[in-house]
Coordinates of C-alpha atoms in Angstrom, one line a residue:
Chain A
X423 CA 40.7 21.6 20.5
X424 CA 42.9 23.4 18.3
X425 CA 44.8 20.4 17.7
X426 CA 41.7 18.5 17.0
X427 CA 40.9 20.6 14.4
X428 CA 44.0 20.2 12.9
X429 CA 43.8 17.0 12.8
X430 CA 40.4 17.0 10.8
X431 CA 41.3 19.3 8.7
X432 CA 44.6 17.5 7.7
X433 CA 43.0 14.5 6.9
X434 CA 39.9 16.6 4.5
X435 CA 43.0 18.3 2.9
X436 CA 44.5 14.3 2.3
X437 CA 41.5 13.2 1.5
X438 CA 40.5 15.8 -1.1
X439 CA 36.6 16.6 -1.9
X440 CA 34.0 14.3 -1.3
X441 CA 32.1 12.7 -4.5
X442 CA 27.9 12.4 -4.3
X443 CA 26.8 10.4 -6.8
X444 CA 23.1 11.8 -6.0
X445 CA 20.0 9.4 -6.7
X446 CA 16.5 11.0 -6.3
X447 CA 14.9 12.0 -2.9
X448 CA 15.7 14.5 -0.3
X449 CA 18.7 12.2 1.0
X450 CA 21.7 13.3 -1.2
X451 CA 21.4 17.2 -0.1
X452 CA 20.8 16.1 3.6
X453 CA 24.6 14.5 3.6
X454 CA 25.8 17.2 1.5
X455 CA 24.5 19.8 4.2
X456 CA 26.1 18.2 6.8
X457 CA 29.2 17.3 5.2
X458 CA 30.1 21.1 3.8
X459 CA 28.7 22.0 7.5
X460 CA 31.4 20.5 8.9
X461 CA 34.2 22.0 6.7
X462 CA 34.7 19.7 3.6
X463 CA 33.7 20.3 0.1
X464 CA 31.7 18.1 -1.4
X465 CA 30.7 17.9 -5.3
X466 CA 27.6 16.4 -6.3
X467 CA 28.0 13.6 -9.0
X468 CA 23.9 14.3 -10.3
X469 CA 21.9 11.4 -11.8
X470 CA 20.5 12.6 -14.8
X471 CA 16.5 11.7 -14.4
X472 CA 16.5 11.1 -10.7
X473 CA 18.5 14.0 -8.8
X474 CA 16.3 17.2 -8.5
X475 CA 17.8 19.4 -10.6
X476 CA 16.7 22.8 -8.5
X477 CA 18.8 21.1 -5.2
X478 CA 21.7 19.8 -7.1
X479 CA 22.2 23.6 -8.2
X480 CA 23.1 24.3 -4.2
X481 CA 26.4 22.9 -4.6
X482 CA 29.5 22.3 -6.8
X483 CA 28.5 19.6 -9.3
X484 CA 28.7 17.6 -12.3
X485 CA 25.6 15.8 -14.3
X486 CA 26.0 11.6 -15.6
X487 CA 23.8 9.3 -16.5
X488 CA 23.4 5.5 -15.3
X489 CA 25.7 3.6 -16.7
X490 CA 28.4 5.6 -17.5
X491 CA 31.3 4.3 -15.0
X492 CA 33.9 5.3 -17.4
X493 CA 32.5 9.0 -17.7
X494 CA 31.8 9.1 -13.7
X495 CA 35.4 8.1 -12.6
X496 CA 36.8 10.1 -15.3
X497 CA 35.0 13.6 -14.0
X498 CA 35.6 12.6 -10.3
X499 CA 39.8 12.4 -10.6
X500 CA 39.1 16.0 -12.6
X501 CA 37.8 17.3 -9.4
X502 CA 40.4 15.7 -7.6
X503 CA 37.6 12.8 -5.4
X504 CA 39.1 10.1 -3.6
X505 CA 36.4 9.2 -1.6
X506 CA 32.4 9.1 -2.4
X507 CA 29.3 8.2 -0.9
X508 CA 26.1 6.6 -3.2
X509 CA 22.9 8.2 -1.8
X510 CA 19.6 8.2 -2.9
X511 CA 17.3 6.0 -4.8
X512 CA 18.2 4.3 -7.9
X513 CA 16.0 1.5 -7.6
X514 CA 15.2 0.0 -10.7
X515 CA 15.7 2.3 -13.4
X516 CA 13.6 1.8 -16.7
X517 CA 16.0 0.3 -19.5
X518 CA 15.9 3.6 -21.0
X519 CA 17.3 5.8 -18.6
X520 CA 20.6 3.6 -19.0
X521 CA 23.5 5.0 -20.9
X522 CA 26.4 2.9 -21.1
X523 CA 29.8 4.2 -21.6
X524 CA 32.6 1.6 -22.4
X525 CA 33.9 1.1 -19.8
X526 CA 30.4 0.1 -18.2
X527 CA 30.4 -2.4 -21.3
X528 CA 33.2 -3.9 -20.4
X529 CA 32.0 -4.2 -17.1
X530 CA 28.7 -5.5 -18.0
X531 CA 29.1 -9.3 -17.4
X532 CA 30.1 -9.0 -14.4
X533 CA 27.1 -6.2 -13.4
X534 CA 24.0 -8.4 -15.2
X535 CA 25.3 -11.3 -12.9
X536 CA 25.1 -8.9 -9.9
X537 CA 22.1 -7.5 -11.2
X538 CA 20.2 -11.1 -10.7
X539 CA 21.3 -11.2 -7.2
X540 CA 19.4 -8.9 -6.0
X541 CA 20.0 -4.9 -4.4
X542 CA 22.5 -6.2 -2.4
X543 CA 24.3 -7.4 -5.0
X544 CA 24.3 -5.4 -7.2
X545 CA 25.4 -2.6 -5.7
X546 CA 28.2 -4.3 -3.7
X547 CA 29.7 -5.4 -6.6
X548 CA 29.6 -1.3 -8.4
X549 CA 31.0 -1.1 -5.3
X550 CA 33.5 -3.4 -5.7
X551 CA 34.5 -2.4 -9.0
X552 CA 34.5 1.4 -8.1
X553 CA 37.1 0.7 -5.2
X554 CA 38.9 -1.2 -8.3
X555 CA 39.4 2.2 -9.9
X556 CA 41.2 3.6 -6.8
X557 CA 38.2 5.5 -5.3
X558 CA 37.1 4.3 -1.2
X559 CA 33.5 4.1 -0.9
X560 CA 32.0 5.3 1.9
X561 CA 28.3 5.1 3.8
X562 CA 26.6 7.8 4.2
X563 CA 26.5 7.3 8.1
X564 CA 30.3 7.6 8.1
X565 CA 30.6 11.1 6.3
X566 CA 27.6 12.3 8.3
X567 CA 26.8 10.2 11.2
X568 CA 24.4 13.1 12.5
X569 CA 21.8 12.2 9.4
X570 CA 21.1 8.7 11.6
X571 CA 18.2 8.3 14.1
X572 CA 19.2 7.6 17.5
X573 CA 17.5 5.3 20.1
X574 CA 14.9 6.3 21.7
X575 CA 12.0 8.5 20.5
X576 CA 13.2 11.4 18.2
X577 CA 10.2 13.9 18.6
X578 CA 7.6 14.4 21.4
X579 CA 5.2 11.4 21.5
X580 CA 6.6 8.1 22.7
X581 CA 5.6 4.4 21.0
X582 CA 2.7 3.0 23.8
X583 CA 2.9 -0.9 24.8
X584 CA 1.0 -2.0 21.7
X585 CA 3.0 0.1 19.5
X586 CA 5.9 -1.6 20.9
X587 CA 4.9 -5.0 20.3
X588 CA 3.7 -4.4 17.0
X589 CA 7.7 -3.4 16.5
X590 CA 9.1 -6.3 17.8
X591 CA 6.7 -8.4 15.5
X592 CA 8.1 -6.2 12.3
X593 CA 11.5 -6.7 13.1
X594 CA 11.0 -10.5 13.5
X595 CA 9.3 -10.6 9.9
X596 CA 12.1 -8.2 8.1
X597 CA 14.9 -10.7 9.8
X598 CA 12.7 -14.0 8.7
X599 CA 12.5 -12.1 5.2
X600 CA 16.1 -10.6 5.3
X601 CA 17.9 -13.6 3.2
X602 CA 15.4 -13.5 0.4
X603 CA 16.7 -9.3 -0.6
X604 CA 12.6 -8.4 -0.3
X605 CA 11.9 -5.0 0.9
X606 CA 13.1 -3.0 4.0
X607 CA 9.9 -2.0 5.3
X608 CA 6.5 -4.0 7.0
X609 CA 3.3 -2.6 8.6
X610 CA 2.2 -4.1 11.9
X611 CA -1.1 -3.0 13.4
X612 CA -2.1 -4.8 16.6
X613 CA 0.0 -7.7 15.9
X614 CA -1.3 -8.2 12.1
X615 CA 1.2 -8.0 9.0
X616 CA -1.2 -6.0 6.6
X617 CA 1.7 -4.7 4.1
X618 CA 5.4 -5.9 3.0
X619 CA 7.5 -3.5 0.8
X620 CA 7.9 -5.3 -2.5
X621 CA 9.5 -3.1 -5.1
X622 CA 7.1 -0.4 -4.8
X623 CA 8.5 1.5 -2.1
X624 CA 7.6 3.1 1.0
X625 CA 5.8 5.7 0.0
X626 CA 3.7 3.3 -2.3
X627 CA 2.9 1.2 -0.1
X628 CA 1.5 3.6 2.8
X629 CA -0.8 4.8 0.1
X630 CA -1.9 1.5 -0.3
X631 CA -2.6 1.0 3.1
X632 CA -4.6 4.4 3.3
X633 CA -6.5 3.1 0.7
X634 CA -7.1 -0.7 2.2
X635 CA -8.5 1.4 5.6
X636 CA -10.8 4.1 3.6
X637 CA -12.3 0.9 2.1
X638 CA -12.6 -0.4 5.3
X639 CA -10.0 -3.2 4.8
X640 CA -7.8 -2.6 7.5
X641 CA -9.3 -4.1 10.9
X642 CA -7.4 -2.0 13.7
X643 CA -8.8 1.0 14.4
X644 CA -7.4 4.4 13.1
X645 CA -4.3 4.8 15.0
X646 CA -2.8 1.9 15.5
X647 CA -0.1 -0.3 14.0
X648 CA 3.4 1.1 12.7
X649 CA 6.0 1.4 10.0
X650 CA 8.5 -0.3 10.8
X651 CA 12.3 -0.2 8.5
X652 CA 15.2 -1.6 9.1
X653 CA 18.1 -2.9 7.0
X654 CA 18.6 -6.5 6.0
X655 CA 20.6 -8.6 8.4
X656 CA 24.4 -8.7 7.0
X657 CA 23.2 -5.8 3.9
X658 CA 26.5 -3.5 2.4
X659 CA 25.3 -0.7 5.1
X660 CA 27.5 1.5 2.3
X661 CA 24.4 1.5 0.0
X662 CA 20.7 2.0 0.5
X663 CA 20.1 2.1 4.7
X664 CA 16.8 2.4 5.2
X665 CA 15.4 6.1 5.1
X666 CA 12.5 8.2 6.1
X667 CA 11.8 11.9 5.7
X668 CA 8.7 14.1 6.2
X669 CA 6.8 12.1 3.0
X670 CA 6.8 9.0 5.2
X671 CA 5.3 11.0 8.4
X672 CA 2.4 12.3 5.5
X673 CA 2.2 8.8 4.5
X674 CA 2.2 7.4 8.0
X675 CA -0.7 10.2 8.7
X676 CA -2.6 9.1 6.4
X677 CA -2.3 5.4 6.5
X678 CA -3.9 6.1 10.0
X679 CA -1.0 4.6 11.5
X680 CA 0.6 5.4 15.4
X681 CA 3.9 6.1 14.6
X682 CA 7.2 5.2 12.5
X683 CA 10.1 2.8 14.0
X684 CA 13.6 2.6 12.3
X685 CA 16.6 0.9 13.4
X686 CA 18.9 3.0 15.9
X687 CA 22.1 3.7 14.3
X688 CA 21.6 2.3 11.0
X689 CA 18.9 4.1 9.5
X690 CA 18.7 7.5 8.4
X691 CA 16.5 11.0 8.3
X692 CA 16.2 13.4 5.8
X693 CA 15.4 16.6 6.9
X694 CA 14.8 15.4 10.6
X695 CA 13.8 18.8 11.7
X696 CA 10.6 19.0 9.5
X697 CA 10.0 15.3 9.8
X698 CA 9.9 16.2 13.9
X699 CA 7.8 19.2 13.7
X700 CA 5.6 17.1 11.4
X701 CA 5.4 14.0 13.4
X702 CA 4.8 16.2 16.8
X703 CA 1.8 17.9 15.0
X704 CA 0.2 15.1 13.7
X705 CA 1.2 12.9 17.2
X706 CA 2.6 10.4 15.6
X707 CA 5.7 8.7 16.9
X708 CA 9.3 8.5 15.6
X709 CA 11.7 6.0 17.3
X710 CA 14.9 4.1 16.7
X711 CA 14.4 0.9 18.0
X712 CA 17.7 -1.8 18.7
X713 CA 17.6 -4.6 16.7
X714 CA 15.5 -6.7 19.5
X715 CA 12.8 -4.2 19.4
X716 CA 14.2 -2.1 22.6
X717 CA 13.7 1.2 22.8
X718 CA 16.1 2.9 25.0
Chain B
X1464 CA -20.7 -50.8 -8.3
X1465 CA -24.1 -50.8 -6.6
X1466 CA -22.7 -51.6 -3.4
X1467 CA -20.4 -49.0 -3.8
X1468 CA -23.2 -46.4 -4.9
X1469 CA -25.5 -48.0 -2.0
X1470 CA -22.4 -46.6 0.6
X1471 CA -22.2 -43.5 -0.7
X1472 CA -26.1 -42.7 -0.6
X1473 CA -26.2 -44.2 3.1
X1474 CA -23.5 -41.9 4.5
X1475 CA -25.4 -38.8 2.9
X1476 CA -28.2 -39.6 4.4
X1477 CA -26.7 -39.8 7.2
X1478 CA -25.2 -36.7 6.9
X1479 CA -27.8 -34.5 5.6
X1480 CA -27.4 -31.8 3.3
X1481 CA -24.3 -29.9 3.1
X1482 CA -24.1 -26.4 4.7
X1483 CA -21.7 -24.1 2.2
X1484 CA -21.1 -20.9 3.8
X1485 CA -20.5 -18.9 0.7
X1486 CA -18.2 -15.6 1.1
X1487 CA -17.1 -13.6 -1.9
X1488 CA -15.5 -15.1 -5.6
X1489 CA -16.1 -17.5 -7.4
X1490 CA -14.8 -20.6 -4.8
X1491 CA -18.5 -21.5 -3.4
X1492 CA -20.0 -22.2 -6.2
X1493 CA -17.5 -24.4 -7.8
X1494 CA -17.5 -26.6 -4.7
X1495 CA -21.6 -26.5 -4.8
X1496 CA -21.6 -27.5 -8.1
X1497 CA -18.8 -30.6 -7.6
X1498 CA -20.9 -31.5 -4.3
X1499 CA -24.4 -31.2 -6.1
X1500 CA -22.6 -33.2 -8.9
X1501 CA -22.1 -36.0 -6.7
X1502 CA -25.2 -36.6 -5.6
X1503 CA -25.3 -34.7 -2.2
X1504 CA -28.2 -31.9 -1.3
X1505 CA -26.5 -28.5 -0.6
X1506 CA -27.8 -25.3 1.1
X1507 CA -25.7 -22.6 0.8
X1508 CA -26.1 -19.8 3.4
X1509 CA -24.9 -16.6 1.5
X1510 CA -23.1 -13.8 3.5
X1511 CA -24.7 -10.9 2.6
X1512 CA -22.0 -8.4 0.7
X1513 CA -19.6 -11.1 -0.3
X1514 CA -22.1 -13.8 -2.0
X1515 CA -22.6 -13.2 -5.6
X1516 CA -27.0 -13.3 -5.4
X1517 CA -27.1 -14.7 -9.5
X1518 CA -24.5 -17.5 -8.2
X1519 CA -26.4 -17.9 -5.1
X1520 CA -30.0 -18.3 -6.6
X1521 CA -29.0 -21.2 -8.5
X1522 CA -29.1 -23.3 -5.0
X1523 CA -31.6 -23.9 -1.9
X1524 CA -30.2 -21.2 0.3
X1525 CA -30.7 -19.1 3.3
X1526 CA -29.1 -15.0 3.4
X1527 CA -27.2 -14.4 6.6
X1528 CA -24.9 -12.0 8.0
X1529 CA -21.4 -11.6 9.2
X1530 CA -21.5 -11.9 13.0
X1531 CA -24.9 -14.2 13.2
X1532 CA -23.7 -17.3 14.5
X1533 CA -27.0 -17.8 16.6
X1534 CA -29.1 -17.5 13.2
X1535 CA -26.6 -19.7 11.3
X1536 CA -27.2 -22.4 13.1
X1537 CA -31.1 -22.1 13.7
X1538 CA -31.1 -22.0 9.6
X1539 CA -28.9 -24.8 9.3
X1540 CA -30.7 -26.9 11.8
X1541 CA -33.9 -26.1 10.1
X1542 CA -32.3 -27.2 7.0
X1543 CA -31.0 -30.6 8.3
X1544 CA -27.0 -29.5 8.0
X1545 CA -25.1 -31.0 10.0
X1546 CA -21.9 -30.6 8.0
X1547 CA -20.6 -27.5 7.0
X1548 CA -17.7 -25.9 4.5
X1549 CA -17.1 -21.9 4.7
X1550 CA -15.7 -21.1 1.7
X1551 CA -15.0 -17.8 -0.4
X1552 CA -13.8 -14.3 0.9
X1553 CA -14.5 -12.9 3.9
X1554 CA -11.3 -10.9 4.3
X1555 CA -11.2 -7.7 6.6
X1556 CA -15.2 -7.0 6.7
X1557 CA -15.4 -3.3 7.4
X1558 CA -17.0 -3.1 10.9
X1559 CA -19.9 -1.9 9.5
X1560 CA -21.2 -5.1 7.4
X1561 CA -21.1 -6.5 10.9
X1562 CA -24.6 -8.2 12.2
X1563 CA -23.8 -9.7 16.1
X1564 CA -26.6 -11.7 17.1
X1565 CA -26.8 -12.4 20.4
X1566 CA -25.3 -15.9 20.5
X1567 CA -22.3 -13.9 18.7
X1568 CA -22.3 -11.0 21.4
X1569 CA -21.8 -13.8 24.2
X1570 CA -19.2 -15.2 22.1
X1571 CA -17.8 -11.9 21.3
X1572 CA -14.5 -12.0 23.4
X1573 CA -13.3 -15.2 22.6
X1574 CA -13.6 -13.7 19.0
X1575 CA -12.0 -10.5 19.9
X1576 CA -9.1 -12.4 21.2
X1577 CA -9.1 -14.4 18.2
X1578 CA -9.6 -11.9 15.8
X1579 CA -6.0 -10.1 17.3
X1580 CA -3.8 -13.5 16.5
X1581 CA -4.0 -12.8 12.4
X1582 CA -6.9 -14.9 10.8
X1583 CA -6.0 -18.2 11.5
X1584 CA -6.6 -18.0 14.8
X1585 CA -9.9 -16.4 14.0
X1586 CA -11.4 -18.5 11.4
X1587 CA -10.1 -21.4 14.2
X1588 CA -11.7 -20.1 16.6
X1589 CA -14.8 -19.7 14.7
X1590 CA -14.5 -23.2 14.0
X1591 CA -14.3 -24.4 17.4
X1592 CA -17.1 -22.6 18.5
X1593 CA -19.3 -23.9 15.3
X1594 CA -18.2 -27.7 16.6
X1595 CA -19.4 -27.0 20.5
X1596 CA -22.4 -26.4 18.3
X1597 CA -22.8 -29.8 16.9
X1598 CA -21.4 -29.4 13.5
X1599 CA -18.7 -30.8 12.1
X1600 CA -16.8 -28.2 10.0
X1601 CA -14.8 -29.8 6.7
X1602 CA -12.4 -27.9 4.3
X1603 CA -14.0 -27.9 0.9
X1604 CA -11.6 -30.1 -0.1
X1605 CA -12.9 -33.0 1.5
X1606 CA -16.3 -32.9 0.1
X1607 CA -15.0 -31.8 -3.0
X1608 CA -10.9 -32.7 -4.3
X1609 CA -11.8 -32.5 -7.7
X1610 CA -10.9 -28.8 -7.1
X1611 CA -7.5 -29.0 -5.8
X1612 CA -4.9 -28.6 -7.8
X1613 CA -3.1 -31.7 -8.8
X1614 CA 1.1 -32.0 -9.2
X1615 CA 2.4 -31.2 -12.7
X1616 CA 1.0 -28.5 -15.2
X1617 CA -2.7 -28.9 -15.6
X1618 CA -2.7 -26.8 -18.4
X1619 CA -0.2 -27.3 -22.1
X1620 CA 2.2 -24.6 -20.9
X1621 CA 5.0 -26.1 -18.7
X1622 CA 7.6 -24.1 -16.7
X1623 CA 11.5 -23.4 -17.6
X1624 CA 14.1 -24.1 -15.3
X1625 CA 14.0 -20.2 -15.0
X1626 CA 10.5 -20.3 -13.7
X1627 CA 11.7 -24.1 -11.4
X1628 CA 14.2 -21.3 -10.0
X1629 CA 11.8 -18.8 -9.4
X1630 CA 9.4 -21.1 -8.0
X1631 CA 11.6 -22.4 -5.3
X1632 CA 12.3 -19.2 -4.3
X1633 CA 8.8 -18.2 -4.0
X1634 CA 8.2 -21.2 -1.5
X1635 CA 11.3 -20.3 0.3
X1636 CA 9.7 -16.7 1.2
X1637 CA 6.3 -18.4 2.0
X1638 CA 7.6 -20.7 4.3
X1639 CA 9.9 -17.6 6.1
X1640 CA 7.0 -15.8 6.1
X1641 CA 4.6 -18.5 7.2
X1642 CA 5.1 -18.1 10.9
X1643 CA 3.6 -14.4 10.8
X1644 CA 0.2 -15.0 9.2
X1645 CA 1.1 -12.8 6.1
X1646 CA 0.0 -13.3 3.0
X1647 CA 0.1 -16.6 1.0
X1648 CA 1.5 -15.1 -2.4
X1649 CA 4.2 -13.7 -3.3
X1650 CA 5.9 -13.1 -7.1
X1651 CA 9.6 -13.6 -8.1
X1652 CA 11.4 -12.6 -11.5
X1653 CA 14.8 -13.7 -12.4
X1654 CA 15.4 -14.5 -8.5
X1655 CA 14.1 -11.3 -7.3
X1656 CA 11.3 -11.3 -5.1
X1657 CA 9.2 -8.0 -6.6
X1658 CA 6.0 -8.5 -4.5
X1659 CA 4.6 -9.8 -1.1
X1660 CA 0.8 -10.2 -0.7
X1661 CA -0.6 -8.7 2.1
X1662 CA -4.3 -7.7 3.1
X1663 CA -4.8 -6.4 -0.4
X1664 CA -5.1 -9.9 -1.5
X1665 CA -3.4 -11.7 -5.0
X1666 CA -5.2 -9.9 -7.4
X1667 CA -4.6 -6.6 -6.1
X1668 CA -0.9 -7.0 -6.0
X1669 CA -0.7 -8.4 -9.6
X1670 CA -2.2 -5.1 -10.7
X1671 CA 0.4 -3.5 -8.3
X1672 CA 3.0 -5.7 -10.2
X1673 CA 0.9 -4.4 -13.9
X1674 CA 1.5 -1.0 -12.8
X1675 CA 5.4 -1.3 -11.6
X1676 CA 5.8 -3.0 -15.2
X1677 CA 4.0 -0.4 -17.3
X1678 CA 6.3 2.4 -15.3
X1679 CA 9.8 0.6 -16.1
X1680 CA 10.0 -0.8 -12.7
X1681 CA 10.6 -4.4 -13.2
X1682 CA 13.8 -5.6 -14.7
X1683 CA 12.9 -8.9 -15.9
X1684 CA 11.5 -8.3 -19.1
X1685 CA 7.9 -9.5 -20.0
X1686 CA 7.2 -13.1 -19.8
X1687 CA 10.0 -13.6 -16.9
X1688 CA 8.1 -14.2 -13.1
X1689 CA 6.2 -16.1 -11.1
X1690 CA 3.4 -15.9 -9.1
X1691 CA 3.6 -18.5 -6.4
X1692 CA 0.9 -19.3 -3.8
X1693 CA 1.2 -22.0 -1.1
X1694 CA -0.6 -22.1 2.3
X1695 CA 1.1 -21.6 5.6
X1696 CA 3.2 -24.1 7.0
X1697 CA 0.3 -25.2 10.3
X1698 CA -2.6 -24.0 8.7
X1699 CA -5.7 -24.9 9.2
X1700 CA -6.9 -26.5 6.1
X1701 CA -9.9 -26.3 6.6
X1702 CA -10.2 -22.6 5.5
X1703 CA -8.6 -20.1 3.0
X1704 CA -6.5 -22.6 1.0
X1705 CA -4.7 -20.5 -1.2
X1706 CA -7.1 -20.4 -4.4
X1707 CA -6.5 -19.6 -8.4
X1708 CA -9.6 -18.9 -11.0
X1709 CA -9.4 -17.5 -14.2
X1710 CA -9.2 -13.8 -13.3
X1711 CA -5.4 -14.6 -11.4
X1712 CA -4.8 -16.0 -15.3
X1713 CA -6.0 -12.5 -16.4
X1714 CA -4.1 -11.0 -13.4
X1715 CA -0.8 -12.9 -14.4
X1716 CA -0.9 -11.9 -17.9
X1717 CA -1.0 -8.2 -17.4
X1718 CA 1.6 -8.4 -14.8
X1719 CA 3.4 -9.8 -17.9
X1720 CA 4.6 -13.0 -15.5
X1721 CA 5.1 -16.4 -17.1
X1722 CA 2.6 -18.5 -15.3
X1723 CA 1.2 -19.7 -12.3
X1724 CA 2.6 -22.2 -9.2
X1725 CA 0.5 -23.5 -6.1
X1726 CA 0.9 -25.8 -3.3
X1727 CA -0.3 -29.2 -4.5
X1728 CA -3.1 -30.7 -3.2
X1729 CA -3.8 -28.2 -0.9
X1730 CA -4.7 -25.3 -3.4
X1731 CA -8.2 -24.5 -5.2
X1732 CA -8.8 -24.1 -8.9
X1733 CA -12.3 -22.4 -9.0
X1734 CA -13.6 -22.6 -13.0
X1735 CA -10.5 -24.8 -13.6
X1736 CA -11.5 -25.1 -17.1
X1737 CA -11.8 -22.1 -18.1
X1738 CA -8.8 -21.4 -16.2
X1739 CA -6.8 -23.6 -18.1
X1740 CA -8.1 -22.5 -21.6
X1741 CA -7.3 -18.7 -20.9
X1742 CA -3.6 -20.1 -19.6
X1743 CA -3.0 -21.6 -22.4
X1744 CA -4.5 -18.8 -24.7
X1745 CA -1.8 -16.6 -23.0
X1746 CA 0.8 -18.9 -23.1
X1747 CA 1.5 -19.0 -18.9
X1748 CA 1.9 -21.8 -17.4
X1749 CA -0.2 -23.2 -14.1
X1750 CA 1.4 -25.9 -12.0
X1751 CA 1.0 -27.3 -8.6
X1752 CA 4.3 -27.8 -7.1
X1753 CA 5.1 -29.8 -3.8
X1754 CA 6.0 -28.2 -1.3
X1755 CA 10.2 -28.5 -1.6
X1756 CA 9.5 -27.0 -5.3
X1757 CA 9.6 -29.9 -7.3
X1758 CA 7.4 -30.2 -9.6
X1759 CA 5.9 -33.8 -11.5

């Protein structure tokens, strides 16, 4: 044991402080809990207009904007970051929240041709180019592989038969939408498709489906069908894995939906112990689910 | 000429009257009108909640219900149908705007089992049963193709080679999609696929796409995207094509896309004249587009 620890510790000392560039959401202070739990200091790399302001304060850190590379790398060799993990969501800021330094001009070509590829792309290559720099990017589920959801059901009620083939038919329409870069998440209830995540998110579009059943638009009865996320086949799982937290049991709640499937290993929880106590109250489900739909 | 003419009148005569079963929008009536136009007696038989009554009053017709397929087709045998077209919305009917007759009732778990396989399978099944009835069920555009949309731009707008790009795209997620009975719309700026219809139905995810836009959420700017409709691959064509009036020309043009792409020959223009004026008021573009995305 005592050698073990050495050994970690060594390597954090080689390593030197973990940088968290910090998008919006509950995510970023999730993986900086369980990072600084387990020994490591870790300084928060804030985006301005998107990181809460009141959680970022928890921990060692340092405000930028989007856009500014140059100012980013520059304040992460000050506090002496090799390696960082990009968590939360950025998606799709508003032109005006940009602020470009130089050397995000320079790099700007390169980016607006990512930028038409899609997520995927785009943040592969700002991976890429941050890698360029000397820095290691890392997924979140590498620094703090206890923030993923396991197989198997994560709190006490279990997915039934028909919840279980309404996951299998979600995963087969995220893989048949998978090459096209379209959302992460679908709603199956009793076999029917009634939502697919466009850019609006997850939380959007469970309100939408709350709506679509209080006007009576949604066929199954309340209680049935699932949310159902996983990540696109062959996606950077450094960037963006899908996510859920205790919004998406409220939304699921009051969607009128059974329960929430992820994929097992690759998807992660924020704040799992709320989302649990949540989920058990309301008796909805919570499972990881392989990539076939099995369930443990 | 008047042999030609002589023909024509025959076979209606032979076929009596046309049966429209009119649902919700603006659809029934523009395939009334074309019908009436050619010389051939229609009845509608308006679906109470989804017919517009104005619209309906201009023609013979009878009031029904969802779920009376025994009074249906006393009505219609009373009227001398022997043909029939359902056309218009019916999506999702809250269980409550349910009437089951008794023929229904008896019929009710074929329909149940139907009803579970997305709604082609139902509306199939419907029209099965409607045949073992003694009618012969047609898609409104055999008794009326002056409503499908032709190949080419039908209006003066024509799209880019962006909007080609974003076209084919859009066709490329429809047909993925296709085997899941999802939606038969989706939108695509710049490459990126921002939107997939599902039960909410096109107009209600243009507004979605309005509202993303008006928030900063969209990065193509204003005048860059698609909307692209095509049925799915298999489909029965003789319901739900997908359809385009004048208020998905309104919906376009606050979602701030370019124009408008459908499935050649096997999507509806309902008010295509008006339609076409407000496109090219706006400057958008509406095209039918076969189904490999080229376009004329």
């Amino acid at each position: 044991m005592a050698a073990h620890d050495a050994t970690v510790t060594a390597s954090d000392t080689d390593s030197g402080p973990l940088a968290v560039i910090c998008g919006g959401g509950a995510l970023p202070y999730a993986v900086a809990d369980a990072v600084a739990a387990g020994g490591r200091r870790v300084v928060l790399f804030a985006v301005r207009g998107w990181a809460d302001p009141a959680q970022v304060a928890r921990f060692p850190h340092r405000w930028i904007a989007l856009g500014q590379l140059g100012r980013f790398t520059r304040l992460a060799r000050e506090e002496g970051c090799r390696e960082l993990v990009c968590i939360g969501s950025l998606a799709r800021p508003a032109i005006a929240q940009l602020r470009f330094d130089l050397t995000t001009l320079r790099l700007l070509p390169r980016l607006v041709r990512a930028f038409r590829g899609g997520d995927d792309h785009l943040l592969s290559a700002v991976g890429t180019i941050l890698e360029g720099q000397g820095f290691r990017l890392m997924g979140a589920q590498e620094v703090a592989p206890q923030i993923l959801v396991p197989a198997g059901a994560i709190g006490r009620i279990r997915p039934g038969d028909r919840d279980r083939a309404d996951i299998a038919r979600g995963l087969a329409i995220l893989a048949a939408i998978g090459p096209f870069d379209v959302g992460q998440a679908v709603v199956v209830a009793d076999q029917h498709c009634v939502a697919v995540e466009g850019i609006e998110g997850t939380d959007a579009m469970l309100a939408r489906i709350a709506d679509l059943r209080s006007g009576g638009r949604i066929r199954a009865a309340a209680g049935i069908g699932v949310l159902v996320k996983a990540p696109k086949p062959g996606q950077d799982r450094r960037f963006d894995l899908p996510s859920i937290g205790p919004q998406t049991v409220d939304g699921v709640v009051r969607a009128g939906l059974a329960g929430i499937a992820v994929a097992a290993g690759s998807s992660i929880a924020a704040e799992s112990e709320r989302l649990i106590a949540l989920a058990d109250r309301a008796g909805v489900f919570v499972a990881g689910v392989a990539g076939d739909g099995t369930f443990d």
